[in-house]
XYZ file of C-alpha atoms in Angstrom:
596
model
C 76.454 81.604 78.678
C 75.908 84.032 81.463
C 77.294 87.187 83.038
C 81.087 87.895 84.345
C 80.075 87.220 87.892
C 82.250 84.607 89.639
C 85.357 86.057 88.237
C 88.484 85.612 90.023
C 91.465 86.911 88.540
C 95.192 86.749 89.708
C 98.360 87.644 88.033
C 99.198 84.195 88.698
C 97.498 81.108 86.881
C 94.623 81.057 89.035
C 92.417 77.977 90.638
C 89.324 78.426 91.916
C 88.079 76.146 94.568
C 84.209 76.430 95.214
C 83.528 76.084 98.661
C 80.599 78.127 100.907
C 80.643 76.716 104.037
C 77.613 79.272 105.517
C 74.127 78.898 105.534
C 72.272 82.046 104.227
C 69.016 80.524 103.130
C 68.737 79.757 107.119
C 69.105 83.263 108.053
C 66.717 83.740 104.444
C 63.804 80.996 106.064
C 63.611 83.399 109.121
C 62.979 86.421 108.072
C 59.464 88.034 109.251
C 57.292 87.816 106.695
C 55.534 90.644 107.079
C 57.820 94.275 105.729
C 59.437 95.991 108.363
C 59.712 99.630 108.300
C 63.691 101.347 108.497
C 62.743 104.022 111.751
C 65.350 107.145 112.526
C 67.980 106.365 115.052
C 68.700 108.716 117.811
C 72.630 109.250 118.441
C 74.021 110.660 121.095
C 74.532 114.450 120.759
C 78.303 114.046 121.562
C 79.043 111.346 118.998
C 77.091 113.694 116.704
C 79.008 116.531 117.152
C 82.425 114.632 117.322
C 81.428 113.295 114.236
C 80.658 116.718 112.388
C 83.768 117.839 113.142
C 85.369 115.032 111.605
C 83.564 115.282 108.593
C 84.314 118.314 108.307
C 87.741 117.742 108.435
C 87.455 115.463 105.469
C 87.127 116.191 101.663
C 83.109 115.845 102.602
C 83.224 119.156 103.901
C 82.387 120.693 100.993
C 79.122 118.349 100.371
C 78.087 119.147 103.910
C 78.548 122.557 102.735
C 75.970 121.714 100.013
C 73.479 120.059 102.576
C 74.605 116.993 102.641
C 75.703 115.472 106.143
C 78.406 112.559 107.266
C 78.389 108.687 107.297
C 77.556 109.486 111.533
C 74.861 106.077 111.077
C 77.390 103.860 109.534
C 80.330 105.262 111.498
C 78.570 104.491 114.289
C 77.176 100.593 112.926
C 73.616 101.613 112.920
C 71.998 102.462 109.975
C 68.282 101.369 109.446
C 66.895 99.047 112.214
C 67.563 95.997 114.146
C 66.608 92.957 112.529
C 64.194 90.766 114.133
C 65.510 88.608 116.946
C 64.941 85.190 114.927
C 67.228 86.996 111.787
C 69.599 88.011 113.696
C 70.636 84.121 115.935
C 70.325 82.950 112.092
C 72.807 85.109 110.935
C 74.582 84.692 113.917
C 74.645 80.797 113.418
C 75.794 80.974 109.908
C 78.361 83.547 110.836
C 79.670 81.408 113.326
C 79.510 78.269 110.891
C 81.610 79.826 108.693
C 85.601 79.246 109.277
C 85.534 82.737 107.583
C 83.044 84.689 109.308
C 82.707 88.049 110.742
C 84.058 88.870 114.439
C 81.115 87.588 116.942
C 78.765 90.071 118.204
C 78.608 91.970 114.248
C 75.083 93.430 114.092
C 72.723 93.012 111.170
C 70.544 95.588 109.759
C 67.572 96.212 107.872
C 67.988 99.198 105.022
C 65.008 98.825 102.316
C 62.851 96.211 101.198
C 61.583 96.427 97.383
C 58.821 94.257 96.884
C 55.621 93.838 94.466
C 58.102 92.961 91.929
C 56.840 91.709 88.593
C 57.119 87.280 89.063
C 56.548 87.856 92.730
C 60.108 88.606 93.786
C 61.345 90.364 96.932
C 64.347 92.322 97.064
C 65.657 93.353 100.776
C 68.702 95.007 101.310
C 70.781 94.750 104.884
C 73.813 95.875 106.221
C 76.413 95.892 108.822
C 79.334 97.238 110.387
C 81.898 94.895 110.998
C 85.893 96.631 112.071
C 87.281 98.909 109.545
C 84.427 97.159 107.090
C 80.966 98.304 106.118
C 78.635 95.246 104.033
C 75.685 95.339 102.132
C 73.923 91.978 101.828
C 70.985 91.699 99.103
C 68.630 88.642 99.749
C 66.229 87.675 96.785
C 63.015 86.042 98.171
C 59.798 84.663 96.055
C 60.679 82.655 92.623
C 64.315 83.624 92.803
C 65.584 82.943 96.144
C 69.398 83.542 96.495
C 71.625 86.313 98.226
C 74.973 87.933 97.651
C 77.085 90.554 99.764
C 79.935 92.473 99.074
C 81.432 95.199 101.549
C 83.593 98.354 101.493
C 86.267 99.776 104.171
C 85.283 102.336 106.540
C 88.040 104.964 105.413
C 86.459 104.897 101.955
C 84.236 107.130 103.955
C 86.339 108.291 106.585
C 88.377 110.242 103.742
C 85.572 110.389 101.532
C 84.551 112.665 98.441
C 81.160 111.667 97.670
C 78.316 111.775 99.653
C 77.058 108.339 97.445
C 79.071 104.888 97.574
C 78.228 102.538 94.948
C 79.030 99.181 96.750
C 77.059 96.680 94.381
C 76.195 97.422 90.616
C 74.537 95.452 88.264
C 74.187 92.567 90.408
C 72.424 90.109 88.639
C 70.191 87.027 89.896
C 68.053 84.356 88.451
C 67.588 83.347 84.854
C 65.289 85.562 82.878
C 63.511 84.776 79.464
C 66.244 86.660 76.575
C 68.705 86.181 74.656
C 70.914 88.354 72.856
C 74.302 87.747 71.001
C 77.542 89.565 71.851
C 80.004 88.525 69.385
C 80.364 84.395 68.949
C 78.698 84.052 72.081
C 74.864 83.918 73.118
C 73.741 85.269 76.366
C 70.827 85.136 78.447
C 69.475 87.602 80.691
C 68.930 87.465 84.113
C 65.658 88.031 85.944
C 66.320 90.935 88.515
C 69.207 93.469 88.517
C 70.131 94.537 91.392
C 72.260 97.613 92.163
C 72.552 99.444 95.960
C 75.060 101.074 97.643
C 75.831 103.659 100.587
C 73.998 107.117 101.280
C 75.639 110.004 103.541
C 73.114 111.518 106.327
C 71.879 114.305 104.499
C 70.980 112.232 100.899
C 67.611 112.415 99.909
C 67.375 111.163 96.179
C 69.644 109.099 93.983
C 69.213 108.847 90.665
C 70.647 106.405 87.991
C 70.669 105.344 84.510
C 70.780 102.704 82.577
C 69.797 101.475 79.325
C 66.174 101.194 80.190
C 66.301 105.280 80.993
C 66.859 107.066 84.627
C 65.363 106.206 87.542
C 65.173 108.222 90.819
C 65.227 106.391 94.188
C 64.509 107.428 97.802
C 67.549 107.305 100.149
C 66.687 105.280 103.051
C 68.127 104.214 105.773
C 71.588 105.347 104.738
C 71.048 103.833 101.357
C 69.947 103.088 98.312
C 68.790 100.205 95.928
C 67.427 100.123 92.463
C 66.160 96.680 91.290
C 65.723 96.230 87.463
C 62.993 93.376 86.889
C 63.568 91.379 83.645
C 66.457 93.647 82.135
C 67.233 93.097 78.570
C 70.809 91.279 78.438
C 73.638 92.977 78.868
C 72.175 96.109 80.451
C 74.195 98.331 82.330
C 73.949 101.522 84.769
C 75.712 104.237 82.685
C 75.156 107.221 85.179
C 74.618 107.711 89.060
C 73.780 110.855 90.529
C 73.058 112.625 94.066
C 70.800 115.269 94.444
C 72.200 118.279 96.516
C 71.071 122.181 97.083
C 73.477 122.780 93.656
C 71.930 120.436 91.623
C 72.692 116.570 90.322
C 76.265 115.453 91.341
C 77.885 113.106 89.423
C 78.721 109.850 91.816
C 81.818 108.216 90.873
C 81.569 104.398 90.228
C 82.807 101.692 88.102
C 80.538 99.879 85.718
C 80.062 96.185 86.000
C 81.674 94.580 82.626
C 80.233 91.983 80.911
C 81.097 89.233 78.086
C 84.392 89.196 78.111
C 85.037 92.426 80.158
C 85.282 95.960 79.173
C 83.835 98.808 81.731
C 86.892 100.231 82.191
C 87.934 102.760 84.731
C 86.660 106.445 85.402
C 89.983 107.829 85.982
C 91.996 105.831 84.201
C 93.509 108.680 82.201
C 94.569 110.659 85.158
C 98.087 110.491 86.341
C 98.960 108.921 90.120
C 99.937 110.508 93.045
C 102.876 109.390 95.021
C 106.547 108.595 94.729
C 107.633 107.508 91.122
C 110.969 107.024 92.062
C 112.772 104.322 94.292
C 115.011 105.761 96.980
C 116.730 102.529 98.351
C 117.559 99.423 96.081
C 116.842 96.093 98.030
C 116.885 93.081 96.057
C 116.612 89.514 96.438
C 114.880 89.642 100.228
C 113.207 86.679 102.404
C 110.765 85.938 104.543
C 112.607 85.636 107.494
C 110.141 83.504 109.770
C 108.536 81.367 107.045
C 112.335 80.566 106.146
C 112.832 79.572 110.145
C 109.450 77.825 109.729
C 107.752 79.830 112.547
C 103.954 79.088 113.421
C 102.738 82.944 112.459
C 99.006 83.278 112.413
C 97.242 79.866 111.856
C 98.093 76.666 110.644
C 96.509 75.186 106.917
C 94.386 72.988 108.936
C 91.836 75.424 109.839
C 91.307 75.617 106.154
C 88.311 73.979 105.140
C 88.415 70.209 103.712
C 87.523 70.986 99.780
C 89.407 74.633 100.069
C 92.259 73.473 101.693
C 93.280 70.151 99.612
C 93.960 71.917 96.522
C 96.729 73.911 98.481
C 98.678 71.238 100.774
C 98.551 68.623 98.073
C 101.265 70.634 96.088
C 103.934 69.543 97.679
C 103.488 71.685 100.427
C 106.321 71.507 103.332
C 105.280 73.707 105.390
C 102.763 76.487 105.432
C 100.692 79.300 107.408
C 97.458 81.141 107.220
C 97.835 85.023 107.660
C 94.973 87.467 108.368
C 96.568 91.113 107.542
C 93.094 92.583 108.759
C 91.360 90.375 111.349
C 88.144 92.499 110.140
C 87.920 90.888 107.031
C 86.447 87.300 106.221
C 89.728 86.920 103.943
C 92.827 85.224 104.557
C 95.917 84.346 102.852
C 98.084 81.431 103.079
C 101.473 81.054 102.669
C 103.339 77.989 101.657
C 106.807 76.371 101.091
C 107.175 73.201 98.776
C 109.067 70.793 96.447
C 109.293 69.940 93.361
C 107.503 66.562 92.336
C 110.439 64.886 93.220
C 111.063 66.267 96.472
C 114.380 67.962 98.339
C 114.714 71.124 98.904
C 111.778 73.699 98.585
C 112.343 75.829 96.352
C 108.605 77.300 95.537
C 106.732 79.816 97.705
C 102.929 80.145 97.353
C 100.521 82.402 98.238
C 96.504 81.510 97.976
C 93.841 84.134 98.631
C 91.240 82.704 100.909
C 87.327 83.908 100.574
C 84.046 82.664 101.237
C 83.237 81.973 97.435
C 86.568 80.400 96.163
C 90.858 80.398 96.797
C 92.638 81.684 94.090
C 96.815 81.669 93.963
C 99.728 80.598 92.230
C 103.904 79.581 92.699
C 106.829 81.134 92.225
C 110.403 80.777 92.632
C 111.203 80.983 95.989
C 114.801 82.380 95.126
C 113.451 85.051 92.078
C 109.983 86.165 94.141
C 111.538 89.161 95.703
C 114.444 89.477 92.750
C 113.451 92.767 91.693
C 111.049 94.400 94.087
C 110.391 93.424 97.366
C 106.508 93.553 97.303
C 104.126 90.995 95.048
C 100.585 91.987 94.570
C 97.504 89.925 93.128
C 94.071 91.009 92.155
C 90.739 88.811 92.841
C 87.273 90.106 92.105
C 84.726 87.704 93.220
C 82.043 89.468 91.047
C 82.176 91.508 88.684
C 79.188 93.595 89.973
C 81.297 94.515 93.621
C 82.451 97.985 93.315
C 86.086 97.261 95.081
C 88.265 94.618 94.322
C 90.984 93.157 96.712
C 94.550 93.217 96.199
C 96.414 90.787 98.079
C 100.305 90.248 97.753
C 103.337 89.489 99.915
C 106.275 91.552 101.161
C 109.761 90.902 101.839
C 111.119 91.467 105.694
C 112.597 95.116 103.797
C 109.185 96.306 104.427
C 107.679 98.332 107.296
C 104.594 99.887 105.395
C 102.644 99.793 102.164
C 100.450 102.887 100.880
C 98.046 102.860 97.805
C 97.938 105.666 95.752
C 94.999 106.014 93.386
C 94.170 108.270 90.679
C 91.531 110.218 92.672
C 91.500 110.571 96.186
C 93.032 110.276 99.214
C 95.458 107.525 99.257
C 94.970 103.980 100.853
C 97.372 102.559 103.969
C 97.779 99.139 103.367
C 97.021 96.272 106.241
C 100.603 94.452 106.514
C 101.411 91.557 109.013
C 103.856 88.523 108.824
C 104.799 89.912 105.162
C 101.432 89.727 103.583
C 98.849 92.121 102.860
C 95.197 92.361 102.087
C 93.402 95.537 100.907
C 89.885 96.839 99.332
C 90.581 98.986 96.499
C 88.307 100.974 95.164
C 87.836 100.097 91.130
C 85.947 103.757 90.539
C 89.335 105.121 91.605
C 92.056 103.424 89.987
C 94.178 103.052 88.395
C 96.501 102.392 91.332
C 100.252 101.987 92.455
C 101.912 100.136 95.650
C 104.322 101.957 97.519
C 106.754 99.913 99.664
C 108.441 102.069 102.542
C 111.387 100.541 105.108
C 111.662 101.524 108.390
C 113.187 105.174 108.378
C 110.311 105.630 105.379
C 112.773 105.542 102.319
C 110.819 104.049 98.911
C 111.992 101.154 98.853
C 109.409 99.016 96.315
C 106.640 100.314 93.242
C 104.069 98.521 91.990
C 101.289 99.175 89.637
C 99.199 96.279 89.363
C 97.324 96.034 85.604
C 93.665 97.293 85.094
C 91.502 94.351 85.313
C 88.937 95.819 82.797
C 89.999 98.400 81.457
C 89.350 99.263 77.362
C 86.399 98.355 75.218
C 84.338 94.656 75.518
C 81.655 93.423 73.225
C 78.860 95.439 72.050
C 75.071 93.589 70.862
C 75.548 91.519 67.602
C 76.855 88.686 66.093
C 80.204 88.601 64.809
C 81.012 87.687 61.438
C 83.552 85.299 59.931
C 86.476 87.151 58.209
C 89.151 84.395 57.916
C 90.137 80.640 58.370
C 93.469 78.716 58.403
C 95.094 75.503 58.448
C 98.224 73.822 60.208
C 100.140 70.837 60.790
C 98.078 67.953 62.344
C 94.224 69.264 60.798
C 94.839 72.192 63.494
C 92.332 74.962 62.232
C 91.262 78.258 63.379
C 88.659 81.105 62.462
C 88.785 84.512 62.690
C 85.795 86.260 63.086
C 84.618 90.187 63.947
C 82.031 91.948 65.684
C 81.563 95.814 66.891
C 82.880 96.983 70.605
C 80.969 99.554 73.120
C 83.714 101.801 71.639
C 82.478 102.323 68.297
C 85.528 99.960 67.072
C 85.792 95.927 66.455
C 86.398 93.255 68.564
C 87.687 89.845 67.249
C 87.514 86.690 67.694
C 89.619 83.659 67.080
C 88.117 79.776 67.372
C 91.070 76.964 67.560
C 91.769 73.215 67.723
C 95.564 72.849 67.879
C 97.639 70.423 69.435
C 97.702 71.635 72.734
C 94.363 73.165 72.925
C 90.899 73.835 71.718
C 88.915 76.782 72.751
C 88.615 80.448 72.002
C 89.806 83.863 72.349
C 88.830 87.532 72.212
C 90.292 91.224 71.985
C 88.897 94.357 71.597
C 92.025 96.156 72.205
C 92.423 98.652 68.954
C 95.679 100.007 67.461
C 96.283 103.704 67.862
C 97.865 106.185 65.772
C 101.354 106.510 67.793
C 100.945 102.884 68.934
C 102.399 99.881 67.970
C 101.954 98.643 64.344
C 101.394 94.936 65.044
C 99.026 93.457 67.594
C 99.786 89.712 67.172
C 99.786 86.418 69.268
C 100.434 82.858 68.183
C 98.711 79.920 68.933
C 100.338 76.241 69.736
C 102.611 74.778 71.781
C 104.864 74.732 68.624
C 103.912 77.605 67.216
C 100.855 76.832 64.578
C 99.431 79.705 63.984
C 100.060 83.807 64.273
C 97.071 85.948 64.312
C 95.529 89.647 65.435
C 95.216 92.883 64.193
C 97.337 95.594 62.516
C 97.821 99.251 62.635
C 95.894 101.337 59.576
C 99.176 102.145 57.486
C 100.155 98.438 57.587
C 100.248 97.152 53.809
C 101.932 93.495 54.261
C 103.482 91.631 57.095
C 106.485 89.553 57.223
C 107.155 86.163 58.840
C 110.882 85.104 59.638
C 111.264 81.569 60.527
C 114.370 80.029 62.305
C 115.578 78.490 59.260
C 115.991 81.781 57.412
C 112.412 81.269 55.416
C 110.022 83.746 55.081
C 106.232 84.504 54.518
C 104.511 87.379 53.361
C 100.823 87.936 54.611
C 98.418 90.585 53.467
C 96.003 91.881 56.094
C 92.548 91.943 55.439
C 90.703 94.518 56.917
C 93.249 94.732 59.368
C 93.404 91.486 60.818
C 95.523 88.548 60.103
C 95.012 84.589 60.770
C 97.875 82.966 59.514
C 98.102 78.663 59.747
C 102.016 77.818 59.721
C 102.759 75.483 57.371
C 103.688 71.587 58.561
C 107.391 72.309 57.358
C 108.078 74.880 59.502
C 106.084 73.904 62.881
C 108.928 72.625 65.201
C 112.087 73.207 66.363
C 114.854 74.466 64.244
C 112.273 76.019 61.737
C 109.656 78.256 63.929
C 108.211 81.474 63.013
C 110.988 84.174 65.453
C 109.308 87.616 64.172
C 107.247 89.235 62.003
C 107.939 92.645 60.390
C 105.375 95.232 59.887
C 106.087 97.378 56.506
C 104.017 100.500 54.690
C 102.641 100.553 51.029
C 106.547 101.859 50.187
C 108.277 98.644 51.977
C 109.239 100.575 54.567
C 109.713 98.669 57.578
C 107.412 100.406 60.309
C 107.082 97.781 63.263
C 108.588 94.891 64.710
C 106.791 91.624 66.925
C 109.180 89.278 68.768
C 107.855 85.880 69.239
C 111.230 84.145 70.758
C 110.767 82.957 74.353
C 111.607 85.244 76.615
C 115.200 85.000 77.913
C 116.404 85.475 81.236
């Protein structure tokens, strides 16, 4: 098994439709072989000093204060050198090639170049400036030849408080030579590690740490990049500092997760900024044009042949492709469609378009805006990119959408034709949508869910704790292994008769929390299992024909296999009760669907 990268997850049941259609080992094949040297830019004394005073004006004042200057070479779109001529029609062509690309005329640069590398690997990191949005692009050259990119908005540093932006972290590539076991699964390592990110003028020295120990790099060119060469698996930078005339300064970032997630967030205890409370109702609102079936933006057939099918072949009536930030090689289409059987459409879908995949789901078209008039998805392409979009769609209510996160300046939101597309950045959150109308009433709040937030595997295998049986030779194990929190994770095998796979959870009950942590398993129920709070003595299954069941946990966990008799209608498990060593009930878990 390898690492979390390629992750793309959405509130709705996601798809994932691998298309690439750009050519980066062309712009790879061209580059110079010999190692260019990053040389100093000269800027204009006026942009200089216009920029200063914008800095300034920003919550980097007070690291200018401590020696540390602006983002003036970014700001600007040149940090580090040209590439060569050759490089640059390559990436030009690709660009260009690509339905998503970047506006014509972006500019690429050359930041650092790492080479000597144990295996004879090259690591070169470039950049650009393309809009509102600032990339990094790491190409791998030698044995391992492969690139990746992932990019940050310009008022992350317009507004910003660090003088360091970690852009890319723990950005793995190739397949290295060990293995290591993180609960029921088996991992390999990968052979280079690359993390790099975005330096302020004045940044001399970055230092980070991992598992391996702390390493201090060079800011160049606006920049930095550490490359770990045959990392042990699952290593992970733990620390990132800046070196100013006070001393190390802690850089805020968010740790790439791996097995099954984990990382979590740096501020995720801190309360958010903003309006909590709605000051104008609006329910059940439309899309006014996309009801009229008006051609906004594009139509689906500039979508690409592979990335495209999977959308119009769902019964799609009608549908558009919006880009709420032109900047941005991301789009998101809109659709209108049947049922299987035709007539009216009553679904509306939205599909986040990017270079590595499309990701969406359906709703209602009646119930999408029944309760708040914005929608909001989250996609990570990797799990190494430091920001994460957030993508959604907006009823005609709304004039403006503003992200508040737990630290930091808050985040306006790029809204056109009733969708939106923004960068968020994962160091900061958590995070909550604010809808305004026109006269700038609150109108809409959303708080989208941590997408790795808590605890995740930590080195080890886990070890089997419980089995069951069900109706039909269904099984299931139970098994449990240690999490990066000092706690347990565990793990549940199955073969039922809707499914056969696996599960995970490293979620742990709390004092004050909730007693029972349970799930089921089946598409008639077959099986209950999970963990328990520490003052749970016994647990108690009610079944729809007044039966019951009494389970003991062991060691806090419970695996359960319903009996044949009462697996179907008229006789499935509705609840289980949660009592202490007295009897006393303590804790109550539903498991009837969900009425509305």
């Amino acid at each position: 098994m390898t690492d979390a990268d390629g992750l793309l997850a959405a509130r709705f049941a996601a798809t994932r439709d691998g298309y690439d259609d750009s050519d980066w080992n062309d712009v790879l094949v061209r580059r110079p072989s010999r190692r260019t040297r990053p040389r100093a830019l000269l800027v204009a004394a006026a942009v200089v000093a216009a920029l200063a005073i914008v800095a300034l004006a920003t919550p980097l004042g007070a690291a200018i204060v401590d020696g540390v200057g602006g983002f003036s070479a970014w700001i600007a779109g040149q940090p580090g050198s040209p590439v060569s001529k050759p490089e640059q029609r390559a990436f030009d062509r690709a660009n260009s090639r690509s339905w998503l690309g970047f506006p014509a005329g972006t500019k690429l640069r050359r930041l650092i170049t790492v080479s000597d590398l144990p295996h004879g690997r090259t690591v070169e990191l470039l950049g650009f400036r393309s809009g509102g949005t600032l990339c990094l692009q790491i190409v791998v050259s030698g044995k391992t030849r492969a690139s990746t990119r992932s990019c940050a908005p310009l008022s992350d540093l317009r507004h910003s408080i660090s003088p360091v932006h970690p852009v890319l972290v723990d950005s793995g590539f190739g397949k290295g030579t060990k293995q290591a076991w993180y609960g029921e699964d088996r991992y390999h390592s990968v052979a280079t590690q690359v993390t790099a990110g975005i330096a302020a003028d004045g940044v001399r020295q970055v230092i980070v740490e991992d598992d391996s120990g702390r390493h201090t790099l060079r800011a160049e060119s606006n920049a930095f990049l550490y490359v770990a060469s045959d990392p042990v698996v699952g290593q992970r930078i733990t620390h990132i500092w800046t070196r100013t005339t006070k001393g190390l300064v802690p850089v805020p970032f968010a740790p790439a997760p791996f097995a099954i997630g984990g990382g979590g967030f740096a501020a995720q205890d801190k309360p958010i900024p903003g309006p909590t409370e709605v000051e104008r109702h609006v329910r059940n609102g439309t899309i006014g044009w996309l009801d009229r079936r008006e051609p906004r933006g594009e139509p689906l057939s500039v979508l690409p042949h592979r990335g495209g099918m999977s959308i119009v072949r769902r019964h799609v009536v009608f549908g558009r492709v919006i880009a709420p930030d032109p900047s941005l090689p991301v789009r998101l289409a809109v659709t209108l469609s049947t049922s299987r059987h035709g007539g009216k459409a009553t679904g509306l879908c939205s599909w986040l378009i990017q270079e590595g995949g499309s990701g969406g789901g359906c709703a209602v078209r009646a119930d999408l805006f029944a309760e708040n008039p914005i929608t909001a998805d989250m996609s990570l392409m990797s799990g190494s990119d430091e920001f994460e979009t957030v993508s959604g769609l907006a009823s005609d209510d709304v004039s403006e959408i503003t992200a508040f996160l737990a630290t930091g300046p808050s985040i306006p939101v790029p809204l056109a034709d009733n969708a939106f597309i923004v960068n968020v950045p994962r160091a900061r959150q958590p995070f909550r949508l604010v809808a305004y109308d026109s006269e700038h009433r609150v109108i809409g709040i959303l708080a989208p869910p941590g997408m790795f937030s808590g605890p995740s595997p930590a080195p080890g295998r886990a070890r089997l704790l419980l089995r069951a049986v069900s109706s039909n030779g269904a099984s299931a194990e139970l098994s449990v292994g240690k999490s990066t929190s000092g706690g347990r994770c565990f793990y549940v095998r199955y073969d039922t008769d809707s499914a056969t796979g696996s599960s995970a959870d490293c979620r742990e009950p709390t004092k004050d929390g909730r007693a029972l942590l349970l799930g089921t398993l089946g598409r008639q129920t077959q099986f209950v299992m999970g963990r328990v709070r520490g003052d749970v003595a016994e647990v108690e299954l009610r079944f729809a024909d007044g039966t019951r069941a009494t389970i003991r946990p062991i060691s806090g966990f419970v695996l359960y296999g319903i009996p044949p008799a009462r697996v179907g209608i008229g006789h499935e498990v509705l609840e289980a009760v949660a009592r202490d060593a007295s009897g006393k009930r303590i804790g109550v878990e539903s498991f009837r669907p969900t009425q509305k």
